[in-house]
mmCIF file of C-alpha atoms in Angstrom:
data_model
loop_
_atom_site.group_PDB
_atom_site.id
_atom_site.type_symbol
_atom_site.label_atom_id
_atom_site.label_comp_id
_atom_site.label_asym_id
_atom_site.label_seq_id
_atom_site.Cartn_x
_atom_site.Cartn_y
_atom_site.Cartn_z
ATOM 1 C CA MET A 64 21.202 -17.164 -3.876
ATOM 2 C CA VAL A 65 23.464 -14.437 -2.606
ATOM 3 C CA PRO A 66 27.096 -15.597 -2.803
ATOM 4 C CA TYR A 67 28.835 -15.918 0.567
ATOM 5 C CA HIS A 68 31.866 -18.041 1.438
ATOM 6 C CA SER A 69 32.746 -17.038 5.003
ATOM 7 C CA HIS A 70 31.286 -18.529 8.200
ATOM 8 C CA SER A 71 27.558 -18.302 8.897
ATOM 9 C CA SER A 72 24.894 -20.665 10.163
ATOM 10 C CA LEU A 73 22.528 -19.310 7.483
ATOM 11 C CA LYS A 74 24.781 -20.339 4.588
ATOM 12 C CA GLN A 75 23.285 -22.924 2.213
ATOM 13 C CA TYR A 76 24.844 -25.332 -0.268
ATOM 14 C CA MET A 77 22.775 -25.923 -3.399
ATOM 15 C CA PRO A 78 24.742 -27.962 -5.956
ATOM 16 C CA GLN A 79 22.183 -27.487 -8.773
ATOM 17 C CA LYS A 80 22.332 -23.666 -8.703
ATOM 18 C CA PRO A 81 24.837 -21.441 -10.570
ATOM 19 C CA ILE A 82 25.746 -19.870 -7.203
ATOM 20 C CA LYS A 83 26.289 -22.992 -5.116
ATOM 21 C CA ILE A 84 27.153 -21.503 -1.706
ATOM 22 C CA GLY A 85 25.492 -18.520 -0.073
ATOM 23 C CA PHE A 86 22.316 -17.174 1.450
ATOM 24 C CA LYS A 87 18.959 -18.333 0.095
ATOM 25 C CA VAL A 88 16.773 -15.248 -0.349
ATOM 26 C CA TRP A 89 13.194 -14.908 -1.588
ATOM 27 C CA VAL A 90 12.247 -11.580 -3.130
ATOM 28 C CA ARG A 91 9.116 -9.640 -4.018
ATOM 29 C CA ALA A 92 10.070 -7.128 -6.680
ATOM 30 C CA ASP A 93 8.396 -4.631 -8.978
ATOM 31 C CA SER A 94 8.161 -6.138 -12.463
ATOM 32 C CA THR A 95 8.470 -2.778 -14.222
ATOM 33 C CA ASN A 96 11.781 -1.657 -12.723
ATOM 34 C CA GLY A 97 13.122 -4.629 -10.753
ATOM 35 C CA TYR A 98 13.226 -2.763 -7.434
ATOM 36 C CA ILE A 99 12.947 -5.023 -4.413
ATOM 37 C CA SER A 100 9.963 -4.213 -2.218
ATOM 38 C CA GLN A 101 10.300 -7.095 0.254
ATOM 39 C CA PHE A 102 12.643 -10.001 0.842
ATOM 40 C CA GLN A 103 13.086 -12.961 3.179
ATOM 41 C CA VAL A 104 16.294 -14.765 4.091
ATOM 42 C CA TYR A 105 15.953 -18.503 4.674
ATOM 43 C CA THR A 106 16.852 -19.160 8.321
ATOM 44 C CA ARG A 107 15.871 -22.845 8.697
ATOM 45 C CA LYS A 108 13.469 -21.969 11.506
ATOM 46 C CA GLU A 109 10.798 -24.495 12.283
ATOM 47 C CA THR A 110 7.364 -22.980 12.126
ATOM 48 C CA SER A 111 4.371 -23.877 14.223
ATOM 49 C CA SER A 112 2.074 -23.212 11.289
ATOM 50 C CA THR A 113 -0.170 -25.968 10.005
ATOM 51 C CA GLU A 114 0.660 -24.898 6.440
ATOM 52 C CA LYS A 115 2.351 -27.616 4.427
ATOM 53 C CA GLY A 116 5.186 -26.669 2.152
ATOM 54 C CA LEU A 117 7.775 -23.964 2.381
ATOM 55 C CA GLY A 118 6.696 -22.514 -0.976
ATOM 56 C CA SER A 119 3.191 -21.786 0.292
ATOM 57 C CA LEU A 120 4.506 -20.088 3.415
ATOM 58 C CA VAL A 121 6.894 -17.897 1.437
ATOM 59 C CA VAL A 122 4.226 -16.837 -1.073
ATOM 60 C CA LYS A 123 1.788 -15.980 1.734
ATOM 61 C CA ASP A 124 4.407 -14.021 3.676
ATOM 62 C CA LEU A 125 5.568 -12.015 0.666
ATOM 63 C CA THR A 126 2.022 -11.185 -0.456
ATOM 64 C CA ALA A 127 0.582 -10.376 2.981
ATOM 65 C CA THR A 128 1.136 -6.619 2.602
ATOM 66 C CA ILE A 129 -0.434 -6.393 -0.863
ATOM 67 C CA GLN A 130 -3.721 -8.167 -0.160
ATOM 68 C CA HIS A 131 -6.848 -6.759 -1.821
ATOM 69 C CA SER A 132 -4.804 -4.626 -4.188
ATOM 70 C CA ASN A 133 -4.404 -4.637 -7.927
ATOM 71 C CA HIS A 134 -1.207 -6.692 -8.184
ATOM 72 C CA HIS A 135 -0.195 -9.664 -10.300
ATOM 73 C CA VAL A 136 1.699 -12.417 -8.503
ATOM 74 C CA TYR A 137 4.184 -14.537 -10.451
ATOM 75 C CA CYS A 138 6.049 -17.467 -8.921
ATOM 76 C CA ASP A 139 8.895 -19.541 -10.252
ATOM 77 C CA ASN A 140 9.097 -23.315 -10.036
ATOM 78 C CA PHE A 141 9.947 -23.194 -6.311
ATOM 79 C CA SER A 142 6.277 -22.755 -5.521
ATOM 80 C CA GLN A 143 4.872 -24.602 -8.525
ATOM 81 C CA VAL A 144 3.180 -27.215 -6.382
ATOM 82 C CA PHE A 145 0.435 -25.068 -4.905
ATOM 83 C CA SER A 146 -1.370 -26.417 -1.905
ATOM 84 C CA TYR A 147 -5.129 -26.123 -1.629
ATOM 85 C CA SER A 148 -4.780 -23.540 1.115
ATOM 86 C CA LEU A 149 -2.428 -21.396 -1.000
ATOM 87 C CA THR A 150 -4.774 -21.607 -3.974
ATOM 88 C CA PHE A 151 -7.755 -20.488 -1.876
ATOM 89 C CA TYR A 152 -5.639 -17.769 -0.247
ATOM 90 C CA LEU A 153 -4.680 -16.349 -3.651
ATOM 91 C CA LEU A 154 -8.270 -16.578 -4.898
ATOM 92 C CA GLU A 155 -9.649 -14.800 -1.839
ATOM 93 C CA TYR A 156 -7.027 -12.177 -1.041
ATOM 94 C CA MET A 157 -5.316 -11.511 -4.358
ATOM 95 C CA HIS A 158 -8.411 -11.574 -6.606
ATOM 96 C CA VAL A 159 -6.989 -14.283 -8.851
ATOM 97 C CA ALA A 160 -9.361 -15.598 -11.471
ATOM 98 C CA PRO A 161 -9.655 -19.422 -11.488
#
């Protein structure tokens, strides 16, 4: 969460988080230095995708540019419930060992 208290339609309220009001942002970062290489701001858009679960969509979007490369993908508990399609996607495109 990025803190923000002014007016915006993208602002979220999450009472369980330390930062309760702000923008919800997903980030792909380098684990060695913490530099952000890609991010996504949650916009509440409805998607026409058949994919179930926001976590699966976010993981696929953030890993789309690093397919077939030697990267390790770590996810927090937001995407802990992997769908079958996300599992097969990671196995096929990210060379994850089962």
